[in-house]
Structure formats: structure tokens, C-alpha cells
mmCIF file of C-alpha atoms and ligand atoms in Angstrom:
data_model
loop_
_atom_site.group_PDB
_atom_site.id
_atom_site.type_symbol
_atom_site.label_atom_id
_atom_site.label_comp_id
_atom_site.label_asym_id
_atom_site.label_seq_id
_atom_site.Cartn_x
_atom_site.Cartn_y
_atom_site.Cartn_z
ATOM 1 C CA MET A 4 -112.220 38.692 -32.679
ATOM 2 C CA ALA A 5 -110.276 35.839 -31.097
ATOM 3 C CA LYS A 6 -110.890 35.233 -27.412
ATOM 4 C CA PRO A 7 -107.932 36.186 -25.194
ATOM 5 C CA LEU A 8 -105.370 33.544 -24.359
ATOM 6 C CA SER A 9 -104.675 32.426 -20.803
ATOM 7 C CA SER A 10 -103.571 35.442 -18.771
ATOM 8 C CA ARG A 11 -101.684 33.023 -16.502
ATOM 9 C CA ILE A 12 -99.413 32.283 -19.459
ATOM 10 C CA THR A 13 -99.415 35.605 -21.324
ATOM 11 C CA SER A 14 -98.267 37.365 -18.141
ATOM 12 C CA MET A 15 -95.469 34.834 -17.597
ATOM 13 C CA ALA A 16 -91.887 35.680 -18.563
ATOM 14 C CA GLY A 17 -90.029 33.469 -21.021
ATOM 15 C CA SER A 18 -86.612 32.163 -20.009
ATOM 16 C CA ALA A 19 -83.964 34.903 -20.294
ATOM 17 C CA THR A 20 -81.211 32.332 -20.659
ATOM 18 C CA VAL A 21 -83.013 30.601 -23.533
ATOM 19 C CA GLN A 22 -83.517 34.042 -25.146
ATOM 20 C CA VAL A 23 -79.795 34.848 -24.878
ATOM 21 C CA MET A 24 -78.935 31.439 -26.348
ATOM 22 C CA ASN A 25 -81.312 32.077 -29.278
ATOM 23 C CA LYS A 26 -79.914 35.577 -29.913
ATOM 24 C CA ALA A 27 -76.319 34.311 -29.875
ATOM 25 C CA ARG A 28 -77.248 31.378 -32.141
ATOM 26 C CA ALA A 29 -78.914 33.730 -34.654
ATOM 27 C CA LEU A 30 -75.834 35.989 -34.759
ATOM 28 C CA LYS A 31 -73.569 32.966 -35.206
ATOM 29 C CA GLN A 32 -75.719 31.823 -38.134
ATOM 30 C CA GLN A 33 -75.183 35.240 -39.731
ATOM 31 C CA GLY A 34 -71.456 34.548 -39.533
ATOM 32 C CA VAL A 35 -70.733 36.840 -36.534
ATOM 33 C CA ASP A 36 -67.966 35.366 -34.418
ATOM 34 C CA ILE A 37 -69.675 35.295 -30.993
ATOM 35 C CA MET A 38 -68.118 34.019 -27.771
ATOM 36 C CA ASP A 39 -71.196 32.391 -26.295
ATOM 37 C CA LEU A 40 -71.196 32.321 -22.493
ATOM 38 C CA GLY A 41 -74.971 32.471 -22.280
ATOM 39 C CA GLY A 42 -76.206 28.962 -21.600
ATOM 40 C CA GLY A 43 -75.775 26.457 -18.800
ATOM 41 C CA ASP A 44 -74.905 23.371 -20.795
ATOM 42 C CA PRO A 45 -71.679 21.447 -20.055
ATOM 43 C CA ASP A 46 -69.371 21.327 -23.081
ATOM 44 C CA PHE A 47 -68.486 17.696 -22.254
ATOM 45 C CA ASP A 48 -70.168 14.650 -23.771
ATOM 46 C CA THR A 49 -72.076 12.259 -21.528
ATOM 47 C CA PRO A 50 -69.581 9.639 -20.235
ATOM 48 C CA GLU A 51 -69.364 6.564 -22.442
ATOM 49 C CA HIS A 52 -70.581 3.956 -19.906
ATOM 50 C CA ILE A 53 -73.806 5.940 -19.373
ATOM 51 C CA GLN A 54 -74.464 6.124 -23.110
ATOM 52 C CA GLN A 55 -73.789 2.378 -23.457
ATOM 53 C CA ALA A 56 -76.242 1.459 -20.698
ATOM 54 C CA ALA A 57 -79.056 3.425 -22.366
ATOM 55 C CA ILE A 58 -78.247 2.087 -25.842
ATOM 56 C CA GLU A 59 -78.301 -1.504 -24.575
ATOM 57 C CA ALA A 60 -81.604 -0.893 -22.768
ATOM 58 C CA MET A 61 -83.157 0.513 -25.928
ATOM 59 C CA ARG A 62 -81.801 -2.350 -28.079
ATOM 60 C CA SER A 63 -83.171 -4.925 -25.632
ATOM 61 C CA GLY A 64 -86.669 -3.499 -26.059
ATOM 62 C CA PHE A 65 -86.842 -1.383 -22.907
ATOM 63 C CA THR A 66 -88.875 1.182 -24.829
ATOM 64 C CA HIS A 67 -92.276 1.139 -23.125
ATOM 65 C CA TYR A 68 -94.050 3.105 -20.414
ATOM 66 C CA VAL A 69 -92.589 2.457 -16.985
ATOM 67 C CA SER A 70 -93.720 3.208 -13.441
ATOM 68 C CA SER A 71 -94.804 6.842 -13.224
ATOM 69 C CA SER A 72 -92.510 7.549 -10.294
ATOM 70 C CA GLY A 73 -89.518 6.003 -12.077
ATOM 71 C CA ILE A 74 -88.008 2.540 -12.565
ATOM 72 C CA PRO A 75 -87.352 0.861 -9.185
ATOM 73 C CA GLU A 76 -83.616 0.449 -9.928
ATOM 74 C CA LEU A 77 -83.218 4.199 -10.378
ATOM 75 C CA ARG A 78 -85.321 5.098 -7.345
ATOM 76 C CA LYS A 79 -83.197 2.688 -5.273
ATOM 77 C CA ALA A 80 -79.980 4.158 -6.669
ATOM 78 C CA ILE A 81 -81.210 7.667 -5.803
ATOM 79 C CA ALA A 82 -82.199 6.607 -2.275
ATOM 80 C CA ARG A 83 -78.750 5.032 -1.769
ATOM 81 C CA LYS A 84 -77.042 8.161 -3.068
ATOM 82 C CA LEU A 85 -79.117 10.410 -0.793
ATOM 83 C CA ALA A 86 -78.305 8.251 2.247
ATOM 84 C CA VAL A 87 -74.573 7.862 1.554
ATOM 85 C CA GLU A 88 -73.703 11.281 0.113
ATOM 86 C CA ASN A 89 -76.268 13.569 1.704
ATOM 87 C CA GLY A 90 -77.170 11.843 4.966
ATOM 88 C CA VAL A 91 -80.873 11.858 4.057
ATOM 89 C CA GLU A 92 -83.045 8.738 4.404
ATOM 90 C CA VAL A 93 -85.816 8.589 1.798
ATOM 91 C CA ASP A 94 -88.215 5.742 1.017
ATOM 92 C CA PRO A 95 -87.453 4.743 -2.615
ATOM 93 C CA ASP A 96 -91.071 3.647 -3.158
ATOM 94 C CA LYS A 97 -92.941 6.547 -1.603
ATOM 95 C CA GLY A 98 -90.507 9.433 -1.385
ATOM 96 C CA ILE A 99 -88.955 9.741 -4.860
ATOM 97 C CA ILE A 100 -90.216 10.709 -8.307
ATOM 98 C CA VAL A 101 -88.014 10.599 -11.400
ATOM 99 C CA THR A 102 -88.906 13.407 -13.825
ATOM 100 C CA SER A 103 -88.036 14.603 -17.317
ATOM 101 C CA GLY A 104 -85.418 17.061 -16.076
ATOM 102 C CA GLY A 105 -85.094 18.995 -12.850
ATOM 103 C CA LYS A 106 -87.300 21.735 -14.278
ATOM 104 C CA LEU A 107 -90.348 19.487 -14.249
ATOM 105 C CA ALA A 108 -89.522 18.352 -10.716
ATOM 106 C CA LEU A 109 -89.615 22.017 -9.691
ATOM 107 C CA TYR A 110 -92.835 22.700 -11.593
ATOM 108 C CA ALA A 111 -94.676 19.717 -10.115
ATOM 109 C CA THR A 112 -93.498 20.462 -6.566
ATOM 110 C CA ILE A 113 -94.554 24.110 -6.708
ATOM 111 C CA MET A 114 -97.914 23.209 -8.243
ATOM 112 C CA ALA A 115 -98.532 20.691 -5.474
ATOM 113 C CA LEU A 116 -97.508 23.096 -2.681
ATOM 114 C CA LEU A 117 -98.942 26.528 -3.420
ATOM 115 C CA ASN A 118 -102.384 28.014 -3.101
ATOM 116 C CA GLU A 119 -103.381 31.425 -4.434
ATOM 117 C CA GLY A 120 -101.661 34.144 -2.396
ATOM 118 C CA ASP A 121 -99.101 31.910 -0.678
ATOM 119 C CA GLU A 122 -95.744 33.634 -0.259
ATOM 120 C CA VAL A 123 -92.455 32.075 -1.275
ATOM 121 C CA ILE A 124 -89.135 33.380 0.026
ATOM 122 C CA LEU A 125 -86.510 33.398 -2.683
ATOM 123 C CA PRO A 126 -82.915 34.444 -1.960
ATOM 124 C CA GLU A 127 -81.925 36.478 -5.032
ATOM 125 C CA PRO A 128 -80.101 36.590 -7.422
ATOM 126 C CA ALA A 129 -81.806 33.288 -8.241
ATOM 127 C CA TRP A 130 -82.214 30.988 -11.221
ATOM 128 C CA VAL A 131 -84.620 32.449 -13.802
ATOM 129 C CA THR A 132 -87.247 29.700 -13.575
ATOM 130 C CA TYR A 133 -88.363 29.982 -9.940
ATOM 131 C CA ARG A 134 -90.343 33.241 -10.190
ATOM 132 C CA PRO A 135 -92.415 32.401 -13.302
ATOM 133 C CA VAL A 136 -93.390 28.987 -11.910
ATOM 134 C CA ILE A 137 -94.370 30.485 -8.543
ATOM 135 C CA GLN A 138 -96.486 33.034 -10.415
ATOM 136 C CA LEU A 139 -98.108 30.328 -12.533
ATOM 137 C CA ALA A 140 -99.134 28.519 -9.352
ATOM 138 C CA GLY A 141 -100.742 31.702 -7.990
ATOM 139 C CA GLY A 142 -98.016 32.308 -5.422
ATOM 140 C CA THR A 143 -96.162 35.526 -4.626
ATOM 141 C CA THR A 144 -92.383 35.696 -4.640
ATOM 142 C CA VAL A 145 -90.839 37.585 -1.735
ATOM 143 C CA ALA A 146 -87.204 38.313 -2.525
ATOM 144 C CA LEU A 147 -84.449 37.987 0.053
ATOM 145 C CA PRO A 148 -81.908 40.251 -1.690
ATOM 146 C CA LEU A 149 -78.278 39.137 -1.332
ATOM 147 C CA THR A 150 -75.281 41.204 -2.322
ATOM 148 C CA ALA A 151 -71.842 40.447 -3.715
ATOM 149 C CA GLU A 152 -70.261 42.819 -1.121
ATOM 150 C CA ASN A 153 -71.645 40.542 1.567
ATOM 151 C CA GLY A 154 -70.544 37.383 -0.275
ATOM 152 C CA PHE A 155 -74.215 36.617 -1.105
ATOM 153 C CA ALA A 156 -74.630 35.462 2.501
ATOM 154 C CA VAL A 157 -78.056 34.845 4.062
ATOM 155 C CA THR A 158 -78.454 36.672 7.378
ATOM 156 C CA GLU A 159 -80.918 35.805 10.112
ATOM 157 C CA THR A 160 -82.281 39.348 10.566
ATOM 158 C CA ALA A 161 -82.971 39.815 6.867
ATOM 159 C CA LEU A 162 -84.637 36.419 6.582
ATOM 160 C CA ARG A 163 -86.818 36.838 9.672
ATOM 161 C CA SER A 164 -87.903 40.309 8.567
ATOM 162 C CA ILE A 165 -89.721 38.956 5.482
ATOM 163 C CA VAL A 166 -91.551 35.998 7.040
ATOM 164 C CA THR A 167 -95.310 36.645 7.296
ATOM 165 C CA PRO A 168 -98.289 34.452 8.208
ATOM 166 C CA ARG A 169 -98.713 33.810 4.456
ATOM 167 C CA THR A 170 -95.162 32.481 3.950
ATOM 168 C CA LYS A 171 -95.319 28.839 2.942
ATOM 169 C CA LEU A 172 -92.068 27.978 1.244
ATOM 170 C CA ILE A 173 -88.392 28.883 1.005
ATOM 171 C CA ILE A 174 -86.454 27.968 -2.133
ATOM 172 C CA LEU A 175 -82.736 27.300 -1.796
ATOM 173 C CA ASN A 176 -80.225 26.649 -4.520
ATOM 174 C CA SER A 177 -76.736 25.717 -3.398
ATOM 175 C CA PRO A 178 -74.360 25.873 -5.220
ATOM 176 C CA CYS A 179 -76.238 28.794 -6.735
ATOM 177 C CA ASN A 180 -76.965 29.631 -10.331
ATOM 178 C CA PRO A 181 -76.038 32.468 -11.054
ATOM 179 C CA THR A 182 -73.790 33.554 -8.160
ATOM 180 C CA GLY A 183 -71.784 30.395 -7.442
ATOM 181 C CA LYS A 184 -72.439 30.842 -3.716
ATOM 182 C CA VAL A 185 -72.459 27.676 -1.577
ATOM 183 C CA LEU A 186 -74.572 27.911 1.587
ATOM 184 C CA SER A 187 -72.547 27.269 4.728
ATOM 185 C CA ARG A 188 -73.691 25.040 7.577
ATOM 186 C CA GLY A 189 -74.273 28.166 9.679
ATOM 187 C CA GLU A 190 -76.551 29.705 7.055
ATOM 188 C CA LEU A 191 -78.443 26.429 6.603
ATOM 189 C CA GLU A 192 -78.965 26.168 10.367
ATOM 190 C CA ILE A 193 -80.478 29.671 10.446
ATOM 191 C CA ILE A 194 -82.790 28.861 7.519
ATOM 192 C CA ALA A 195 -83.774 25.523 9.074
ATOM 193 C CA ALA A 196 -84.621 27.179 12.394
ATOM 194 C CA VAL A 197 -86.818 29.765 10.658
ATOM 195 C CA ALA A 198 -88.515 27.018 8.592
ATOM 196 C CA ARG A 199 -89.236 24.887 11.674
ATOM 197 C CA GLU A 200 -90.481 27.792 13.791
ATOM 198 C CA ASN A 201 -92.838 29.035 11.075
ATOM 199 C CA ASP A 202 -93.850 25.630 9.708
ATOM 200 C CA LEU A 203 -92.458 26.337 6.227
ATOM 201 C CA TYR A 204 -91.653 23.940 3.421
ATOM 202 C CA VAL A 205 -88.240 24.107 1.780
ATOM 203 C CA ILE A 206 -87.321 23.272 -1.795
ATOM 204 C CA SER A 207 -83.608 22.564 -1.918
ATOM 205 C CA ASP A 208 -82.350 22.649 -5.497
ATOM 206 C CA GLU A 209 -79.096 20.686 -5.338
ATOM 207 C CA ILE A 210 -78.526 20.178 -9.054
ATOM 208 C CA TYR A 211 -74.984 21.667 -8.880
ATOM 209 C CA GLU A 212 -73.969 19.796 -5.693
ATOM 210 C CA LYS A 213 -71.116 17.905 -7.367
ATOM 211 C CA ILE A 214 -69.678 20.971 -9.076
ATOM 212 C CA ILE A 215 -68.103 22.474 -5.984
ATOM 213 C CA PHE A 216 -64.635 23.964 -5.570
ATOM 214 C CA ASP A 217 -61.757 24.462 -3.133
ATOM 215 C CA GLY A 218 -62.607 21.232 -1.286
ATOM 216 C CA ARG A 219 -65.901 22.693 -0.005
ATOM 217 C CA GLU A 220 -68.621 20.406 1.308
ATOM 218 C CA HIS A 221 -72.159 20.368 -0.061
ATOM 219 C CA ILE A 222 -74.675 20.093 2.773
ATOM 220 C CA SER A 223 -78.309 19.264 2.113
ATOM 221 C CA ILE A 224 -80.671 21.155 4.426
ATOM 222 C CA ALA A 225 -82.760 17.952 4.551
ATOM 223 C CA SER A 226 -79.976 16.353 6.624
ATOM 224 C CA LEU A 227 -80.462 18.867 9.457
ATOM 225 C CA PRO A 228 -82.651 17.829 12.417
ATOM 226 C CA ARG A 229 -86.402 17.623 11.628
ATOM 227 C CA MET A 230 -85.901 19.067 8.153
ATOM 228 C CA ALA A 231 -86.465 15.976 5.941
ATOM 229 C CA GLU A 232 -90.169 16.099 6.864
ATOM 230 C CA ARG A 233 -90.557 19.575 5.308
ATOM 231 C CA THR A 234 -87.961 19.542 2.512
ATOM 232 C CA VAL A 235 -88.172 18.499 -1.122
ATOM 233 C CA ILE A 236 -84.729 17.916 -2.635
ATOM 234 C CA LEU A 237 -84.535 18.664 -6.349
ATOM 235 C CA ASN A 238 -81.702 17.170 -8.306
ATOM 236 C CA GLY A 239 -80.918 15.722 -11.706
ATOM 237 C CA HIS A 240 -78.277 14.326 -14.009
ATOM 238 C CA SER A 241 -77.973 17.307 -16.389
ATOM 239 C CA LYS A 242 -75.064 19.170 -14.851
ATOM 240 C CA ALA A 243 -72.992 16.615 -12.902
ATOM 241 C CA TYR A 244 -73.041 13.950 -15.627
ATOM 242 C CA ALA A 245 -73.261 16.269 -18.661
ATOM 243 C CA MET A 246 -76.690 14.884 -19.570
ATOM 244 C CA THR A 247 -78.724 18.021 -20.333
ATOM 245 C CA GLY A 248 -80.283 16.622 -23.518
ATOM 246 C CA TRP A 249 -81.380 13.400 -21.834
ATOM 247 C CA ARG A 250 -83.914 15.267 -19.687
ATOM 248 C CA LEU A 251 -83.514 13.386 -16.443
ATOM 249 C CA GLY A 252 -84.195 14.798 -13.002
ATOM 250 C CA TYR A 253 -85.729 13.764 -9.706
ATOM 251 C CA LEU A 254 -87.259 14.954 -6.478
ATOM 252 C CA ALA A 255 -87.211 13.417 -3.010
ATOM 253 C CA GLY A 256 -89.364 14.380 -0.074
ATOM 254 C CA PRO A 257 -91.947 13.434 2.536
ATOM 255 C CA PRO A 258 -94.308 10.682 1.214
ATOM 256 C CA ALA A 259 -97.604 12.565 1.779
ATOM 257 C CA LEU A 260 -96.398 15.459 -0.380
ATOM 258 C CA VAL A 261 -94.659 13.239 -2.951
ATOM 259 C CA LYS A 262 -97.949 11.352 -3.408
ATOM 260 C CA GLU A 263 -99.686 14.594 -4.466
ATOM 261 C CA ILE A 264 -96.783 15.637 -6.709
ATOM 262 C CA GLY A 265 -97.064 12.198 -8.332
ATOM 263 C CA LYS A 266 -100.551 13.056 -9.631
ATOM 264 C CA ILE A 267 -99.063 15.849 -11.748
ATOM 265 C CA GLN A 268 -96.530 13.455 -13.258
ATOM 266 C CA GLU A 269 -99.277 10.874 -13.918
ATOM 267 C CA GLN A 270 -101.443 13.432 -15.691
ATOM 268 C CA THR A 271 -98.670 15.070 -17.723
ATOM 269 C CA ALA A 272 -95.450 13.232 -18.639
ATOM 270 C CA THR A 273 -96.748 9.806 -17.438
ATOM 271 C CA CYS A 274 -93.132 8.850 -16.727
ATOM 272 C CA ALA A 275 -89.594 9.888 -17.617
ATOM 273 C CA PRO A 276 -88.301 7.974 -20.693
ATOM 274 C CA SER A 277 -87.568 4.331 -19.865
ATOM 275 C CA PHE A 278 -84.117 3.766 -21.422
ATOM 276 C CA VAL A 279 -82.943 7.221 -20.289
ATOM 277 C CA GLN A 280 -83.576 6.071 -16.725
ATOM 278 C CA VAL A 281 -81.308 3.040 -17.287
ATOM 279 C CA GLY A 282 -78.583 5.516 -18.272
ATOM 280 C CA GLY A 283 -79.437 7.355 -15.053
ATOM 281 C CA VAL A 284 -78.749 4.224 -12.985
ATOM 282 C CA ALA A 285 -75.374 3.759 -14.720
ATOM 283 C CA ALA A 286 -74.523 7.390 -13.907
ATOM 284 C CA LEU A 287 -75.244 7.038 -10.182
ATOM 285 C CA GLU A 288 -73.875 3.512 -9.686
ATOM 286 C CA GLY A 289 -70.961 3.548 -12.146
ATOM 287 C CA PRO A 290 -67.510 5.165 -11.881
ATOM 288 C CA GLN A 291 -67.594 8.736 -10.581
ATOM 289 C CA GLU A 292 -64.193 9.611 -12.042
ATOM 290 C CA PRO A 293 -65.697 11.540 -15.019
ATOM 291 C CA VAL A 294 -67.569 13.804 -12.578
ATOM 292 C CA ALA A 295 -64.359 14.531 -10.674
ATOM 293 C CA ARG A 296 -62.514 15.192 -13.936
ATOM 294 C CA MET A 297 -65.158 17.612 -15.259
ATOM 295 C CA THR A 298 -65.371 19.420 -11.911
ATOM 296 C CA ALA A 299 -61.588 19.814 -11.766
ATOM 297 C CA GLU A 300 -61.709 21.336 -15.248
ATOM 298 C CA TYR A 301 -64.500 23.761 -14.233
ATOM 299 C CA GLU A 302 -62.405 24.783 -11.240
ATOM 300 C CA ARG A 303 -59.354 25.391 -13.436
ATOM 301 C CA ARG A 304 -61.444 27.544 -15.785
ATOM 302 C CA ARG A 305 -62.993 29.425 -12.879
ATOM 303 C CA ASN A 306 -59.521 30.245 -11.583
ATOM 304 C CA PHE A 307 -58.203 31.911 -14.709
ATOM 305 C CA PHE A 308 -61.495 33.350 -15.996
ATOM 306 C CA VAL A 309 -62.514 35.084 -12.763
ATOM 307 C CA GLN A 310 -58.957 36.352 -12.347
ATOM 308 C CA MET A 311 -59.073 37.796 -15.888
ATOM 309 C CA LEU A 312 -62.449 39.444 -15.149
ATOM 310 C CA ASN A 313 -61.213 40.929 -11.885
ATOM 311 C CA ASP A 314 -58.229 42.428 -13.732
ATOM 312 C CA ILE A 315 -60.571 44.494 -15.920
ATOM 313 C CA PRO A 316 -61.231 48.075 -14.736
ATOM 314 C CA HIS A 317 -64.828 48.657 -13.485
ATOM 315 C CA VAL A 318 -65.433 44.909 -13.137
ATOM 316 C CA SER A 319 -65.565 42.953 -9.882
ATOM 317 C CA CYS A 320 -66.455 39.303 -9.612
ATOM 318 C CA PHE A 321 -67.307 37.185 -6.562
ATOM 319 C CA VAL A 322 -65.213 34.023 -6.746
ATOM 320 C CA PRO A 323 -67.750 31.247 -7.378
ATOM 321 C CA GLU A 324 -67.609 28.434 -4.822
ATOM 322 C CA GLY A 325 -69.522 26.000 -7.024
ATOM 323 C CA ALA A 326 -71.651 25.616 -10.212
ATOM 324 C CA PHE A 327 -70.177 26.930 -13.474
ATOM 325 C CA TYR A 328 -71.107 30.599 -13.656
ATOM 326 C CA ALA A 329 -69.258 33.851 -13.046
ATOM 327 C CA PHE A 330 -71.488 36.754 -12.041
ATOM 328 C CA PRO A 331 -69.383 39.918 -12.315
ATOM 329 C CA ARG A 332 -70.628 43.392 -11.509
ATOM 330 C CA PHE A 333 -69.908 46.176 -14.001
ATOM 331 C CA GLU A 334 -69.561 49.657 -12.470
ATOM 332 C CA LEU A 335 -70.478 51.541 -15.635
ATOM 333 C CA GLY A 336 -73.781 53.175 -14.731
ATOM 334 C CA LEU A 337 -75.633 50.914 -17.183
ATOM 335 C CA ASP A 338 -78.459 48.553 -16.372
ATOM 336 C CA SER A 339 -77.783 44.895 -16.983
ATOM 337 C CA ILE A 340 -79.839 44.658 -20.188
ATOM 338 C CA GLN A 341 -77.870 47.568 -21.664
ATOM 339 C CA LEU A 342 -74.681 45.888 -20.429
ATOM 340 C CA ALA A 343 -75.495 42.525 -22.005
ATOM 341 C CA ASP A 344 -76.476 44.230 -25.287
ATOM 342 C CA MET A 345 -73.274 46.261 -25.320
ATOM 343 C CA LEU A 346 -71.185 43.152 -24.624
ATOM 344 C CA LEU A 347 -72.911 41.308 -27.444
ATOM 345 C CA GLU A 348 -72.666 44.129 -29.982
ATOM 346 C CA LYS A 349 -69.267 45.612 -29.159
ATOM 347 C CA ALA A 350 -67.307 42.711 -27.651
ATOM 348 C CA ARG A 351 -69.244 39.928 -29.384
ATOM 349 C CA VAL A 352 -69.594 38.148 -26.034
ATOM 350 C CA ALA A 353 -72.982 36.656 -25.071
ATOM 351 C CA GLY A 354 -73.906 36.737 -21.376
ATOM 352 C CA THR A 355 -77.222 36.817 -19.501
ATOM 353 C CA PRO A 356 -78.325 40.161 -18.004
ATOM 354 C CA GLY A 357 -78.227 40.017 -14.208
ATOM 355 C CA SER A 358 -81.724 41.468 -13.800
ATOM 356 C CA ALA A 359 -83.093 38.195 -15.238
ATOM 357 C CA PHE A 360 -82.121 36.713 -11.849
ATOM 358 C CA GLY A 361 -84.074 39.310 -9.866
ATOM 359 C CA ALA A 362 -83.564 42.971 -8.935
ATOM 360 C CA ALA A 363 -80.561 41.983 -6.789
ATOM 361 C CA GLY A 364 -78.794 40.950 -10.001
ATOM 362 C CA GLU A 365 -78.984 44.449 -11.495
ATOM 363 C CA GLY A 366 -75.573 45.682 -12.660
ATOM 364 C CA HIS A 367 -74.307 42.126 -13.135
ATOM 365 C CA VAL A 368 -73.998 39.827 -16.155
ATOM 366 C CA ARG A 369 -73.825 36.048 -15.905
ATOM 367 C CA PHE A 370 -71.193 34.184 -17.891
ATOM 368 C CA SER A 371 -71.131 30.401 -18.062
ATOM 369 C CA PHE A 372 -67.719 28.737 -17.907
ATOM 370 C CA ALA A 373 -69.113 25.415 -19.097
ATOM 371 C CA THR A 374 -67.411 26.242 -22.361
ATOM 372 C CA SER A 375 -63.916 25.863 -23.783
ATOM 373 C CA PRO A 376 -60.946 27.654 -22.163
ATOM 374 C CA GLU A 377 -60.143 29.287 -25.529
ATOM 375 C CA VAL A 378 -63.621 30.822 -25.708
ATOM 376 C CA LEU A 379 -63.331 32.043 -22.111
ATOM 377 C CA GLU A 380 -59.923 33.612 -22.706
ATOM 378 C CA THR A 381 -61.036 35.341 -25.890
ATOM 379 C CA ALA A 382 -64.231 36.570 -24.191
ATOM 380 C CA ALA A 383 -62.350 38.062 -21.224
ATOM 381 C CA ARG A 384 -59.800 39.664 -23.558
ATOM 382 C CA ARG A 385 -62.531 41.215 -25.698
ATOM 383 C CA ILE A 386 -64.356 42.610 -22.659
ATOM 384 C CA LYS A 387 -61.095 44.111 -21.411
ATOM 385 C CA GLU A 388 -60.385 45.690 -24.808
ATOM 386 C CA MET A 389 -63.906 47.086 -24.965
ATOM 387 C CA LEU A 390 -63.599 48.712 -21.536
ATOM 388 C CA SER A 391 -60.027 49.967 -21.853
HETATM 389 N N1 PLP B 27 -81.951 24.132 -11.178
HETATM 390 C C1 PLP B 27 -81.050 25.038 -11.570
HETATM 391 C C2 PLP B 27 -80.510 25.969 -10.570
HETATM 392 C C3 PLP B 27 -80.630 25.082 -12.902
HETATM 393 O O1 PLP B 27 -79.707 25.975 -13.281
HETATM 394 C C4 PLP B 27 -81.201 24.182 -13.830
HETATM 395 C C5 PLP B 27 -80.840 24.252 -15.259
HETATM 396 O O2 PLP B 27 -80.268 25.177 -15.763
HETATM 397 C C6 PLP B 27 -82.136 23.249 -13.358
HETATM 398 C C7 PLP B 27 -82.488 23.252 -12.033
HETATM 399 C C8 PLP B 27 -82.824 22.259 -14.248
HETATM 400 O O3 PLP B 27 -82.044 21.513 -15.068
HETATM 401 P P1 PLP B 27 -82.643 20.296 -15.871
HETATM 402 O O4 PLP B 27 -84.064 20.605 -16.175
HETATM 403 O O5 PLP B 27 -81.795 20.174 -17.077
HETATM 404 O O6 PLP B 27 -82.534 19.104 -14.962
#
């Protein structure tokens, strides 16, 4: 009989969003006409000047291993961006690591931070990847449940009530996948005070910072007083620059912690791909007009799509303040897996069940609007027809 596989891995959940994408893809291959709002991949191509920079780098022979923490030009560009846009000073040599996607930045940071039994506060609904990675590192997720009725706001009483002597880390994601909530300065100040008082680390996942609507401001918690010393900022090029397939992300934080995180990179990926990083420099240092154009288009889609959803009986949707997801609640007495299955089978619309984002997501389904307006309109129409 074969020996059992690693229980750390066999007990870990796969990605619900990847599963929805696979299911929708399989149905499409069978010829079923599916409106696929499952994934989180911009429908735009990477801007031309970014592609050109990487192609030229590759052609000129920039195809070898590079510094494990990232090419100096990219680390400098990231440090400049953090200082100018986020008001956070980070040492480009000791405080930044460039990774193969934001996901690996998250993985390495959690692995470097957690010991067995450490507690991590996670405002939920939250992106599907945080819980499994915390579990893999031996940590325990403690949910801070947020509700649509309350605008997914973080309140001081609720946050303080779940801090224990074992709490080590709080994970923030603003703008949030899946809710679209952007944390206000007031909320960030509360979280920062709790983190300072209880000596907690913060991971601030800011990957959607540029996709923000209604003239709102993205504030990094690391820019608040005495927070840079306990915060790791996670970010990456996937969403803002439509570069998901390039696999380029980064983290920035206090040097002593970044040094330990660096060991994981050295012993796994070695470095992020060399010529991809040259494209990453072009993205940060080149014209930002494509980002503004894509964000304006996401905002336009949000406006009509969320309106269409809110016009459907039994459906109510928080108006997303950033990112590119709508997270409506369906008052039908079904759980979210049943809901997502029904939407796929009867309306031929693929969405991700809300429970994949934690118990607080129950009753909701996540739809991505990083897809064409025609697909969004058809999807909303089909849902309406199904429920009428
Ligand atoms: N953080 C959040 C909240 C995300 O939604 C994603 C991707 O979906 C990531 C991080 C990681 O993206 P990537 O690994 O493409 O950089």
C-alpha cells in the first residue's frame, strides 16, 4: 500500500476561482454558450510599450539568472513608486523582493512570519488564497466577518474582540477581492492602533490599488505613523497593467523580515524571470495613461452591471469602490454553491460561490467585470430572466 501523501497538502483546499474557470472552460469546449464571469483576469492586452521593453531585453540576451531579490532597476522603480504614490519609504536594496506573481509574495511572507498555532485576523469575505496558505504555514485563521448591510466596514469593537495573545498578523486587502470595498482612513487608523498596541504584523495586499472608482484615494496602512516597521506591502503588475500571464509581483517591508523572506525565494524560484522584470520597469516608469483608460472602462462597466443586478428581484449588490468584482447577495434561500450551480446550469453564467471567500460570503456570488460589456449585459439579462 502506498504511504500517505502530505496531510499538510491533502487537507488544503484548491482554488475555488480556478475550479470555476476550469468548469466554465469545459462547458465552453462542449459548445455550451457560457457567460464566464468567474476569473480575475483583465480582458485587455498588456500595453504595447511594456511588451516591447521585454522583447528587446530578451533579444539582447537578458535571459539569465538575475539577483534573487529582483533587478536593481525594478527595485528602484518600486521604491520610487512607493515613496511618490503611497508615501512609504523603503530601502530598494534591503526592503524589496520581486516575485513571480503576488501569490508567491504572499506565500513567502506568510511562511516567514508564522509559527504553529499563530493566529491571523482576516476580514472576510476575503480572497480565496489567504486561508489555505495560513493553514499550510501552521497558522489559524480568525475571521473578522464583515457584512454588505454594514458596507463591509471594519469596526473597532469587532476587531478588538478577536485579538488574543496568540494573534500575530492581520491581513488587509484594499480594494478588496471579492467585495470591492476600499478601506477608509478612519478604518485604517483603527486597525493601525490595534496592530501597534498588540505588536501585530500587517500584510497589506494592495494589488488592486490603481483600480479604484469615484475619485477615491487608496491609502497604504504602511504610510500611517509607526506602521512601516510592521507592515509588508504586497503588490504586483497583474491587475493594474493587465499582466497576469507574466507572473510579476513584489513585496516591500522591514529589512529584517524581508531578509528572511528572501531565503524562501532563494530556495524556490531563485528569481523572477529576468526579461519580465524589464517589462515591469517599463510598466512603472512609462506612461500611466493605459492604466487610467482601463480603470475608466472598469468603472463604466461597474456602473451599468451593478445597476442591472440591483434591478433584479431578490438580488442586492454593494456598489464596488474598487477592483473589478461585483459581489451580489441572492435572497433565495439557497447556499452559494447551489446558487453558483444554478446560475451555471440554468442561466449559463459562471460566477464564484461566495462561501469560497469565507462564511461571511454565504448567500453571495462573485462576478468579475474584467470582461466585455456584451458578456456582462447578456449575463445580467440571463440572471434576470432566470429569476423572473
Ligand atoms: N491578491 C489578490 C487580492 C488577488 O485577487 C490576486 C489575484 O487574483 C493576487 C493577490 C495575486 O495575483 P498575481 O499572483 O497574479 O500577482
